[in-house]
Short mmCIF file of C-alpha atoms and ligand atoms in Angstrom, two decimals:
data_model
loop_
_atom_site.label_atom_id
_atom_site.label_comp_id
_atom_site.label_asym_id
_atom_site.label_seq_id
_atom_site.Cartn_x
_atom_site.Cartn_y
_atom_site.Cartn_z
CA MET A 1 -3.66 -13.22 -22.68
CA SER A 2 -4.97 -15.47 -25.32
CA GLU A 3 -3.51 -18.47 -27.15
CA HIS A 4 -0.43 -17.47 -29.21
CA GLU A 5 3.09 -18.61 -29.86
CA THR A 6 5.91 -16.95 -27.89
CA ASP A 7 9.73 -17.31 -28.00
CA SER A 8 9.59 -19.87 -25.23
CA GLY A 9 6.38 -21.75 -25.92
CA VAL A 10 2.61 -21.49 -25.98
CA VAL A 11 0.64 -19.21 -23.64
CA ARG A 12 -2.57 -21.08 -22.92
CA ALA A 13 -5.94 -19.48 -23.44
CA GLY A 14 -7.56 -18.33 -20.29
CA GLU A 15 -4.30 -17.25 -18.63
CA ILE A 16 -2.61 -13.92 -18.03
CA GLY A 17 1.22 -14.11 -17.53
CA VAL A 18 2.38 -12.14 -14.48
CA GLY A 19 5.71 -11.17 -13.01
CA VAL A 20 6.80 -9.94 -9.62
CA VAL A 21 9.73 -7.51 -9.16
CA GLY A 22 11.12 -7.69 -5.56
CA ALA A 23 10.91 -10.92 -3.57
CA GLY A 24 10.64 -9.48 -0.11
CA TRP A 25 7.62 -9.09 2.19
CA MET A 26 5.32 -7.46 -0.40
CA GLY A 27 6.65 -9.67 -3.15
CA HIS A 28 5.35 -12.63 -1.20
CA LEU A 29 1.93 -11.01 -0.71
CA HIS A 30 1.64 -10.21 -4.42
CA ALA A 31 2.72 -13.76 -5.40
CA ARG A 32 0.28 -15.35 -2.94
CA ALA A 33 -2.49 -13.04 -4.15
CA TYR A 34 -2.02 -14.09 -7.82
CA ALA A 35 -1.89 -17.76 -6.73
CA ARG A 36 -5.04 -17.45 -4.58
CA LEU A 37 -7.10 -15.34 -6.93
CA PRO A 38 -8.84 -18.18 -8.77
CA HIS A 39 -9.92 -19.63 -5.40
CA HIS A 40 -11.94 -16.50 -4.72
CA VAL A 41 -12.75 -14.89 -8.06
CA THR A 42 -14.24 -17.05 -10.78
CA ASP A 43 -15.71 -14.56 -13.27
CA LEU A 44 -12.46 -13.20 -14.76
CA PRO A 45 -11.64 -14.20 -18.38
CA TRP A 46 -8.28 -15.69 -17.36
CA ARG A 47 -6.35 -16.87 -14.29
CA PRO A 48 -2.86 -15.55 -13.44
CA ARG A 49 0.10 -17.63 -14.43
CA LEU A 50 3.22 -16.96 -12.37
CA VAL A 51 5.84 -16.55 -15.09
CA ALA A 52 8.83 -14.88 -13.48
CA VAL A 53 10.16 -13.17 -10.30
CA ALA A 54 13.16 -10.78 -10.18
CA ASP A 55 15.34 -9.86 -7.21
CA PRO A 56 19.08 -9.05 -7.14
CA VAL A 57 19.30 -11.52 -4.21
CA LEU A 58 19.02 -14.78 -6.19
CA ALA A 59 18.15 -16.84 -3.14
CA ALA A 60 15.09 -14.67 -2.45
CA ALA A 61 13.92 -15.08 -6.07
CA GLU A 62 14.57 -18.85 -6.00
CA ASP A 63 12.62 -19.07 -2.82
CA HIS A 64 9.67 -17.51 -4.61
CA VAL A 65 10.05 -20.07 -7.46
CA ALA A 66 10.11 -22.95 -4.93
CA ARG A 67 7.08 -21.68 -2.96
CA TYR A 68 4.77 -20.34 -5.60
CA GLY A 69 5.77 -22.14 -8.80
CA PHE A 70 7.09 -19.22 -10.85
CA ALA A 71 8.62 -20.55 -14.06
CA ARG A 72 11.71 -18.37 -13.95
CA ALA A 73 13.86 -16.40 -11.50
CA HIS A 74 15.93 -13.38 -12.68
CA THR A 75 18.40 -11.19 -10.83
CA ASP A 76 17.75 -8.29 -13.23
CA TRP A 77 14.12 -6.92 -13.46
CA ARG A 78 14.82 -5.92 -17.06
CA ASP A 79 14.74 -9.56 -18.13
CA LEU A 80 11.30 -9.97 -16.46
CA VAL A 81 9.91 -6.80 -18.15
CA ALA A 82 11.20 -7.97 -21.52
CA ASP A 83 9.58 -11.40 -21.16
CA PRO A 84 6.92 -11.85 -23.95
CA GLU A 85 4.89 -14.24 -21.80
CA ILE A 86 4.34 -11.53 -19.16
CA THR A 87 1.38 -9.14 -19.58
CA ALA A 88 1.14 -7.74 -16.06
CA VAL A 89 3.84 -6.78 -13.63
CA SER A 90 3.93 -6.29 -9.88
CA VAL A 91 6.49 -3.85 -8.54
CA ALA A 92 7.30 -4.73 -4.93
CA SER A 93 10.87 -3.57 -4.72
CA PRO A 94 12.32 -0.65 -2.61
CA ASN A 95 10.89 2.87 -3.20
CA SER A 96 14.03 3.98 -5.07
CA THR A 97 13.29 1.47 -7.86
CA HIS A 98 9.64 2.32 -8.42
CA ARG A 99 10.27 5.08 -10.99
CA GLU A 100 12.66 3.25 -13.24
CA VAL A 101 10.82 -0.09 -13.11
CA GLY A 102 7.33 1.44 -13.23
CA VAL A 103 8.12 3.54 -16.29
CA ALA A 104 9.79 0.60 -18.04
CA VAL A 105 6.76 -1.67 -17.34
CA ALA A 106 4.37 0.88 -18.82
CA GLU A 107 6.65 1.59 -21.82
CA ALA A 108 6.75 -2.14 -22.48
CA GLY A 109 2.99 -1.97 -22.78
CA LYS A 110 2.42 -4.10 -19.64
CA HIS A 111 -0.09 -3.44 -16.90
CA LEU A 112 1.29 -2.24 -13.58
CA TRP A 113 0.42 -3.22 -10.05
CA ILE A 114 2.87 -1.16 -7.97
CA GLU A 115 3.44 -0.78 -4.29
CA LYS A 116 3.04 2.53 -2.44
CA PRO A 117 4.47 5.12 -2.28
CA VAL A 118 5.46 4.86 -6.04
CA GLY A 119 8.92 6.40 -5.77
CA LEU A 120 10.76 8.66 -3.41
CA SER A 121 8.64 11.77 -3.93
CA SER A 122 5.96 13.13 -6.21
CA VAL A 123 8.54 13.80 -8.94
CA ASP A 124 8.96 9.99 -9.26
CA THR A 125 5.23 9.31 -9.00
CA ALA A 126 4.45 11.87 -11.68
CA ALA A 127 6.93 10.17 -14.05
CA VAL A 128 5.24 6.77 -13.58
CA ALA A 129 1.85 8.34 -13.96
CA ALA A 130 2.88 10.07 -17.17
CA ALA A 131 4.11 6.72 -18.65
CA VAL A 132 0.92 4.95 -17.62
CA HIS A 133 -1.21 7.60 -19.26
CA ALA A 134 0.99 7.87 -22.38
CA THR A 135 0.87 4.13 -23.01
CA GLY A 136 -2.69 3.53 -21.97
CA VAL A 137 -1.79 0.50 -19.68
CA ARG A 138 -3.83 -0.08 -16.47
CA SER A 139 -2.45 0.71 -13.01
CA THR A 140 -3.29 -0.31 -9.48
CA VAL A 141 -1.39 0.89 -6.34
CA GLY A 142 -0.94 -0.93 -3.10
CA PHE A 143 -3.13 1.16 -0.85
CA ASN A 144 -4.52 -2.04 0.71
CA TYR A 145 -6.30 -0.44 3.68
CA ARG A 146 -9.00 0.78 1.30
CA MET A 147 -9.74 -2.85 0.70
CA VAL A 148 -10.70 -3.68 4.26
CA PRO A 149 -14.45 -4.57 4.13
CA ALA A 150 -15.23 -2.46 7.20
CA VAL A 151 -13.51 0.53 5.48
CA ALA A 152 -15.62 -0.02 2.46
CA ARG A 153 -18.69 0.15 4.69
CA ALA A 154 -17.35 3.33 6.28
CA LYS A 155 -17.02 4.88 2.80
CA ARG A 156 -20.53 3.89 1.86
CA LEU A 157 -21.97 5.41 5.06
CA ILE A 158 -20.02 8.70 4.60
CA ASP A 159 -21.02 8.94 0.93
CA ASP A 160 -24.69 8.23 1.89
CA GLY A 161 -24.49 11.23 4.26
CA VAL A 162 -25.10 9.20 7.36
CA LEU A 163 -22.64 11.34 9.38
CA GLY A 164 -23.76 14.63 7.86
CA PRO A 165 -21.09 17.02 6.55
CA LEU A 166 -17.66 15.94 7.96
CA THR A 167 -16.27 18.25 10.59
CA HIS A 168 -13.11 16.73 12.02
CA ALA A 169 -11.24 13.41 11.96
CA ARG A 170 -8.17 11.64 13.32
CA PHE A 171 -6.10 9.14 11.34
CA ARG A 172 -3.22 7.19 12.95
CA LEU A 173 -0.62 4.67 11.88
CA LEU A 174 1.45 3.82 14.90
CA THR A 175 3.69 0.80 15.01
CA ASP A 176 7.07 -0.40 16.38
CA PHE A 177 8.94 -2.10 13.51
CA ALA A 178 11.78 0.42 13.81
CA ALA A 179 11.63 0.97 17.59
CA ASP A 180 14.63 -1.36 18.40
CA PRO A 181 17.88 0.59 17.94
CA ASP A 182 19.54 -2.68 16.96
CA GLY A 183 17.18 -3.01 14.00
CA VAL A 184 19.39 -2.84 10.95
CA LEU A 185 19.78 0.10 8.55
CA SER A 186 17.72 -1.41 5.80
CA TRP A 187 16.85 0.56 2.61
CA ARG A 188 13.91 2.16 4.44
CA PHE A 189 16.14 4.31 6.55
CA THR A 190 18.17 5.96 3.77
CA ARG A 191 17.19 8.93 1.66
CA GLU A 192 18.55 7.23 -1.42
CA HIS A 193 16.30 4.16 -1.23
CA GLY A 194 13.50 4.96 1.26
CA GLY A 195 13.09 8.76 0.72
CA THR A 196 11.19 10.50 3.48
CA GLY A 197 11.04 7.62 5.97
CA VAL A 198 7.80 7.26 7.93
CA LEU A 199 6.07 9.52 5.33
CA ASN A 200 6.64 6.88 2.67
CA ASP A 201 6.38 3.89 4.96
CA LEU A 202 3.12 4.71 6.81
CA ALA A 203 1.74 8.27 6.48
CA VAL A 204 1.10 7.66 2.76
CA HIS A 205 -1.52 5.06 3.72
CA GLY A 206 -3.13 7.60 6.06
CA VAL A 207 -3.18 10.26 3.27
CA ASP A 208 -4.86 7.78 0.94
CA LEU A 209 -7.48 6.96 3.66
CA ILE A 210 -8.08 10.66 4.25
CA ARG A 211 -8.55 11.24 0.50
CA HIS A 212 -10.72 8.14 0.14
CA LEU A 213 -12.99 8.80 3.10
CA ALA A 214 -12.87 12.53 3.96
CA GLY A 215 -11.87 14.24 0.74
CA GLU A 216 -8.91 16.03 -0.90
CA VAL A 217 -6.34 17.73 1.29
CA ALA A 218 -6.12 21.52 0.77
CA SER A 219 -3.39 22.40 3.26
CA VAL A 220 -1.13 20.93 5.90
CA VAL A 221 1.05 21.95 8.74
CA ALA A 222 3.33 19.26 10.16
CA ASP A 223 6.15 18.39 12.56
CA GLY A 224 8.32 15.32 12.70
CA ASP A 225 11.52 13.85 14.06
CA ARG A 226 14.05 11.05 13.86
CA PHE A 227 14.35 9.37 17.30
CA VAL A 228 16.83 6.58 16.42
CA PRO A 229 19.78 8.40 14.84
CA ARG A 230 22.04 5.42 14.02
CA ARG A 231 21.50 1.68 13.24
CA PRO A 232 23.68 -1.31 12.55
CA LEU A 233 24.69 -1.62 8.90
CA ALA A 234 22.62 -4.13 6.84
CA GLN A 235 23.45 -6.88 4.30
CA ALA A 236 22.01 -6.44 0.81
CA GLY A 237 18.32 -7.48 0.71
CA ALA A 238 18.00 -7.24 4.56
CA SER A 239 14.47 -6.40 5.71
CA GLN A 240 13.60 -3.97 8.45
CA TYR A 241 13.13 -6.86 10.82
CA GLY A 242 16.79 -7.86 10.75
CA ARG A 243 18.86 -7.28 13.92
CA GLY A 244 22.55 -6.22 14.29
CA GLY A 245 24.80 -6.97 17.21
CA ALA A 246 26.11 -4.62 19.85
CA ASP A 247 29.51 -4.62 18.14
CA SER A 248 28.12 -3.98 14.58
CA LEU A 249 29.35 -1.00 12.59
CA THR A 250 26.56 1.62 12.39
CA GLY A 251 25.24 4.11 9.83
CA GLU A 252 23.03 7.20 10.03
CA VAL A 253 19.24 7.10 9.80
CA GLU A 254 18.56 9.78 7.19
CA ASN A 255 14.76 10.19 7.37
CA LEU A 256 11.87 10.70 9.75
CA ASP A 257 10.69 8.15 12.30
CA TYR A 258 7.61 10.16 13.29
CA VAL A 259 5.24 12.70 11.81
CA SER A 260 2.21 14.57 13.06
CA VAL A 261 0.11 16.45 10.54
CA LEU A 262 -2.75 18.92 10.96
CA GLY A 263 -4.69 19.41 7.65
CA ARG A 264 -7.78 20.94 6.08
CA THR A 265 -9.76 19.20 3.33
CA THR A 266 -11.13 21.18 0.43
CA ALA A 267 -14.58 20.82 2.00
CA GLY A 268 -13.29 22.37 5.15
CA ALA A 269 -13.00 19.44 7.61
CA ILE A 270 -10.02 19.45 9.92
CA VAL A 271 -8.03 16.24 9.97
CA THR A 272 -5.06 15.04 11.93
CA LEU A 273 -2.75 12.34 10.87
CA GLU A 274 -0.10 10.77 13.15
CA ALA A 275 2.43 8.15 11.94
CA SER A 276 5.24 6.46 13.84
CA ARG A 277 7.49 3.51 13.13
CA VAL A 278 9.12 3.70 16.60
CA ALA A 279 5.99 3.61 18.78
CA VAL A 280 7.11 1.16 21.50
CA GLY A 281 4.13 -0.85 22.71
CA ASP A 282 1.99 -0.22 19.63
CA GLN A 283 1.77 -2.86 16.85
CA ASN A 284 -0.21 -1.97 13.72
CA ASP A 285 -2.33 0.58 15.71
CA TYR A 286 -3.79 1.87 12.49
CA GLY A 287 -7.26 3.40 12.42
CA PHE A 288 -9.34 6.47 12.26
CA GLU A 289 -12.23 8.34 13.98
CA ILE A 290 -14.34 10.49 11.61
CA HIS A 291 -16.87 13.00 12.89
CA GLY A 292 -19.70 14.64 11.04
CA THR A 293 -22.39 17.06 12.27
CA ARG A 294 -24.70 14.08 12.94
CA GLY A 295 -22.44 11.20 13.87
CA LEU A 296 -19.10 9.40 14.29
CA LEU A 297 -17.56 6.31 12.87
CA SER A 298 -14.35 4.66 14.04
CA PHE A 299 -12.19 1.75 12.85
CA ASP A 300 -9.13 -0.06 14.31
CA PHE A 301 -7.11 -2.29 11.98
CA ARG A 302 -6.36 -4.61 14.91
CA ARG A 303 -10.08 -5.45 14.94
CA PRO A 304 -10.55 -5.27 11.16
CA GLY A 305 -13.98 -6.94 11.11
CA GLU A 306 -15.59 -4.15 13.25
CA LEU A 307 -16.87 -0.72 12.45
CA HIS A 308 -18.22 1.49 15.26
CA VAL A 309 -20.94 3.92 14.14
CA ALA A 310 -22.91 6.50 16.15
CA ALA A 311 -25.50 8.11 13.90
CA GLY A 312 -29.17 8.85 14.34
CA SER A 313 -31.57 11.57 15.45
CA SER A 314 -29.97 12.57 18.72
CA TYR A 315 -27.06 14.92 18.92
CA VAL A 316 -26.34 14.31 22.55
CA ASP A 317 -26.03 10.97 24.28
CA GLN A 318 -26.16 9.26 20.79
CA PRO A 319 -25.32 5.56 21.32
CA ALA A 320 -22.76 3.73 19.09
CA THR A 321 -23.31 0.45 17.29
CA THR A 322 -20.57 -2.04 16.43
CA TYR A 323 -21.22 -3.54 13.05
CA ALA A 324 -19.58 -6.82 12.06
CA ALA A 325 -18.16 -6.79 8.53
CA ALA A 326 -20.61 -8.66 6.31
CA PRO A 327 -21.32 -9.76 2.76
CA GLY A 328 -21.99 -6.53 0.84
CA ASP A 329 -19.11 -4.74 2.58
CA GLY A 330 -16.38 -4.37 -0.12
CA ASP A 331 -15.08 -7.84 -1.07
CA PHE A 332 -16.09 -9.58 2.19
CA ALA A 333 -18.21 -12.13 0.30
CA LEU A 334 -15.19 -13.28 -1.75
CA PHE A 335 -13.78 -14.74 1.41
CA GLN A 336 -16.59 -15.69 3.92
CA PRO A 337 -20.34 -16.21 3.64
CA GLY A 338 -21.46 -14.75 6.92
CA ALA A 339 -20.86 -11.61 8.99
CA GLY A 340 -18.06 -11.49 11.62
CA ASN A 341 -15.80 -14.17 10.13
CA PRO A 342 -12.33 -12.61 10.21
CA THR A 343 -10.40 -11.66 7.08
CA GLY A 344 -6.66 -10.88 7.04
CA PHE A 345 -3.84 -8.85 5.40
CA ASP A 346 -3.27 -11.41 2.66
CA ASP A 347 -7.04 -11.18 1.83
CA LEU A 348 -6.58 -7.48 1.25
CA LYS A 349 -3.93 -8.22 -1.37
CA VAL A 350 -6.28 -10.77 -3.06
CA SER A 351 -8.88 -7.97 -3.30
CA GLU A 352 -6.31 -5.57 -4.69
CA CYS A 353 -5.21 -8.28 -7.21
CA ALA A 354 -8.86 -8.78 -8.16
CA ALA A 355 -9.34 -4.99 -8.73
CA PHE A 356 -6.14 -4.92 -10.81
CA LEU A 357 -7.08 -7.81 -13.09
CA ARG A 358 -10.78 -6.96 -13.32
CA GLY A 359 -9.66 -3.42 -14.37
CA ILE A 360 -7.51 -4.89 -17.13
CA ALA A 361 -10.41 -7.05 -18.27
CA GLU A 362 -12.77 -4.07 -18.33
CA GLY A 363 -10.36 -1.59 -19.90
CA ARG A 364 -9.93 0.67 -16.82
CA SER A 365 -7.62 0.95 -13.77
CA GLY A 366 -9.13 -0.80 -10.80
CA GLY A 367 -8.81 -0.03 -7.08
CA ALA A 368 -6.47 2.80 -6.08
CA THR A 369 -4.80 4.14 -9.27
CA ILE A 370 -1.54 5.81 -10.18
CA ASP A 371 -3.50 9.19 -10.01
CA ASP A 372 -4.38 8.37 -6.35
CA ALA A 373 -0.69 7.74 -5.68
CA LEU A 374 0.29 11.06 -7.30
CA ALA A 375 -2.31 13.01 -5.24
CA ALA A 376 -1.09 11.36 -2.05
CA ALA A 377 2.59 11.99 -2.99
CA ARG A 378 1.91 15.69 -3.51
CA VAL A 379 0.27 15.93 -0.08
CA LEU A 380 3.37 14.26 1.43
CA ASP A 381 5.68 16.65 -0.44
CA ALA A 382 3.73 19.36 1.34
CA VAL A 383 4.08 17.60 4.66
CA ALA A 384 7.78 17.20 4.24
CA GLU A 385 8.11 20.92 3.28
CA SER A 386 6.11 21.95 6.28
CA VAL A 387 8.27 19.85 8.63
CA GLU A 388 11.33 21.49 7.06
CA LYS A 389 9.98 25.08 7.25
CA GLY A 390 7.78 24.74 10.27
CA ALA A 391 4.92 26.38 8.23
CA ARG A 392 1.50 25.66 6.74
CA VAL A 393 1.83 24.52 3.09
CA GLU A 394 -0.70 23.96 0.30
CA PRO A 395 -0.03 20.85 -1.91
CA ALA A 396 0.75 21.63 -5.55
N1 NAD B 1 1.05 -1.98 1.00
C1 NAD B 1 1.62 -2.17 2.18
O1 NAD B 1 0.98 -2.22 3.22
C2 NAD B 1 3.14 -2.26 2.19
C3 NAD B 1 3.74 -2.86 3.32
C4 NAD B 1 5.16 -3.02 3.30
C5 NAD B 1 5.85 -2.51 2.23
N2 NAD B 1 5.24 -1.90 1.16
C6 NAD B 1 6.02 -1.37 0.01
O2 NAD B 1 6.48 -2.52 -0.75
C7 NAD B 1 7.74 -2.24 -1.29
C8 NAD B 1 8.73 -3.34 -0.78
O3 NAD B 1 8.71 -3.34 0.63
P1 NAD B 1 9.02 -4.68 1.40
O4 NAD B 1 8.55 -4.48 2.82
O5 NAD B 1 8.54 -5.91 0.71
O6 NAD B 1 10.59 -4.67 1.43
P2 NAD B 1 11.65 -5.83 1.65
O7 NAD B 1 12.90 -5.19 2.10
O8 NAD B 1 11.02 -6.92 2.48
O9 NAD B 1 11.79 -6.48 0.19
C9 NAD B 1 12.35 -5.76 -0.90
C10 NAD B 1 12.96 -6.72 -1.88
O10 NAD B 1 13.28 -6.02 -3.07
C11 NAD B 1 14.55 -6.52 -3.46
N3 NAD B 1 15.22 -5.58 -4.35
C12 NAD B 1 16.04 -4.55 -4.04
N4 NAD B 1 16.46 -3.91 -5.18
C13 NAD B 1 15.77 -4.50 -6.18
C14 NAD B 1 15.78 -4.29 -7.56
N5 NAD B 1 16.48 -3.30 -8.15
N6 NAD B 1 14.99 -5.10 -8.38
C15 NAD B 1 14.24 -6.04 -7.81
N7 NAD B 1 14.21 -6.27 -6.48
C16 NAD B 1 14.97 -5.51 -5.67
C17 NAD B 1 15.29 -6.76 -2.24
O11 NAD B 1 16.41 -7.64 -2.45
C18 NAD B 1 14.23 -7.46 -1.37
O12 NAD B 1 14.11 -8.81 -1.50
C19 NAD B 1 8.18 -0.83 -0.78
O13 NAD B 1 7.92 0.10 -1.79
C20 NAD B 1 7.17 -0.61 0.42
O14 NAD B 1 6.89 0.78 0.57
C21 NAD B 1 3.91 -1.81 1.13
#
C-alpha cells in the first residue's frame, strides 16, 4: 500500500494493488468498480491498481487485461493470491470456489471483497468468516442492493421510527434468466458448483435486505420447486445466458428454481420472501413493501431512484409520497449532484468498492461483512431444511 520494493518492481505510494478472481459477469463489475473508484471517491489514501485477474478460461482473463489494464492474467487463482503486489482480492468466481479462495486470501493476509452467497452453504461461509476473524483482514460481501440510495433512505426512515414498529413485509426477487429451457446447464444449476439454486442466486439478497431493514430472522417455513428439470450441457466458463440447441445433450438441474418463504423476525414482524429465476415476463422484479403500525414504504429495483412512503398522522386514507433519491441518500452524491438523476447497477458496485477500501483505510470491514453473509447463509440453511421437511425451522 505504500512505496516498497517487490519481486517484480516498485509499488507506487498512494496505490493499493488489487486482484480479481473470476472474469465473468461479476468479475467485470468488480474490475470496473476499481477502475472507476477514483472518479467518484477522492478522499482515500490510495487508488486501486489493477494488478492481476485469474480465470481458468484464459480468454476471459485476457479480455479483462485488454479492457481494464490489469498487469497480469493467470489461469490459477493461487498465483494471484501469492502475488506480493496484491493487497486486496475480489472473489467473483462460482459459489463452489468461495470457501477455498476466500480462506486462502485471508490466510495470505489480504483483504477480501467476496461475492454472495460466500460458498454453497453456511458451513463454507463459516469457514471463510473464521479465516477472516483469525487473520484480522477486512471483508466486504456483494450484497449490492443495500447500496441503492433509495434503500439507504428506507433504512434511515425505518430506524428513525417513521413507520412505527414493523408489522409485516413482503420481499421479492423475481426474474427470468433461467426461464428458457434451452438455457445451458451452467455452474448455477448444479449442487456441486451452485449449491441450493435460487436460494444462493437470489433469495440470499432478499434475506440480506430483510436483516438490513426489518431485523434478524427467528424462524421460517418454506416451499420451493424446480420447474425446468433438464438443460443443454454447457462449455466450461459458460454463463447462464448461453443457449443450447434442440439437439444438444442435456443434464439434470439439481437445485431449486423457485422458493417462497414465510418468516418471523426476532421483533415479531411477519415477512414473506419470494424468489424465482424462471418467472417468465418478469425481469429484475426485485423489491419490497414494508408495513409498520403507522406507515408503509415500498421500493422497486426497476425504478431504483424512487421510494414510496406513506407515513403521517392518519391511519386510514393515509396518502403516499414518492421521493426521488437525492444527495444524502446513501452514496447518491458520489454520482450525481441533484435528486432524481438515475444511478445504475455498476454504481452500486462502485459504492461497495468504496465501502471495502474505506473500511481497509479505517481498520474495519465496510458495507455488508462476512458476518452478514454468515447470518444470511444460516437463514437459507433453515429455508432449505424447511423445503425439504415441509416444516417451520429456526436458524442455528
Ligand atoms: N451481487 C450480485 O448481484 C451478483 C450477481 C451475479 C452473480 N453474483 C455472484 O458472483 C459470482 C460469479 O457469478 P457470475 O454471474 O459472475 O458468474 P459467471 O458464470 O458469469 O462467471 C464466473 C467466472 O468464474 C470463472 N471461474 C470458474 N472457476 C474458477 C476458478 N476456480 N477460479 C477463478 N475463476 C473461475 C468462470 O470461468 C467464469 O469466467 C457467484 O458467486 C454469484 O453468486 C452476484
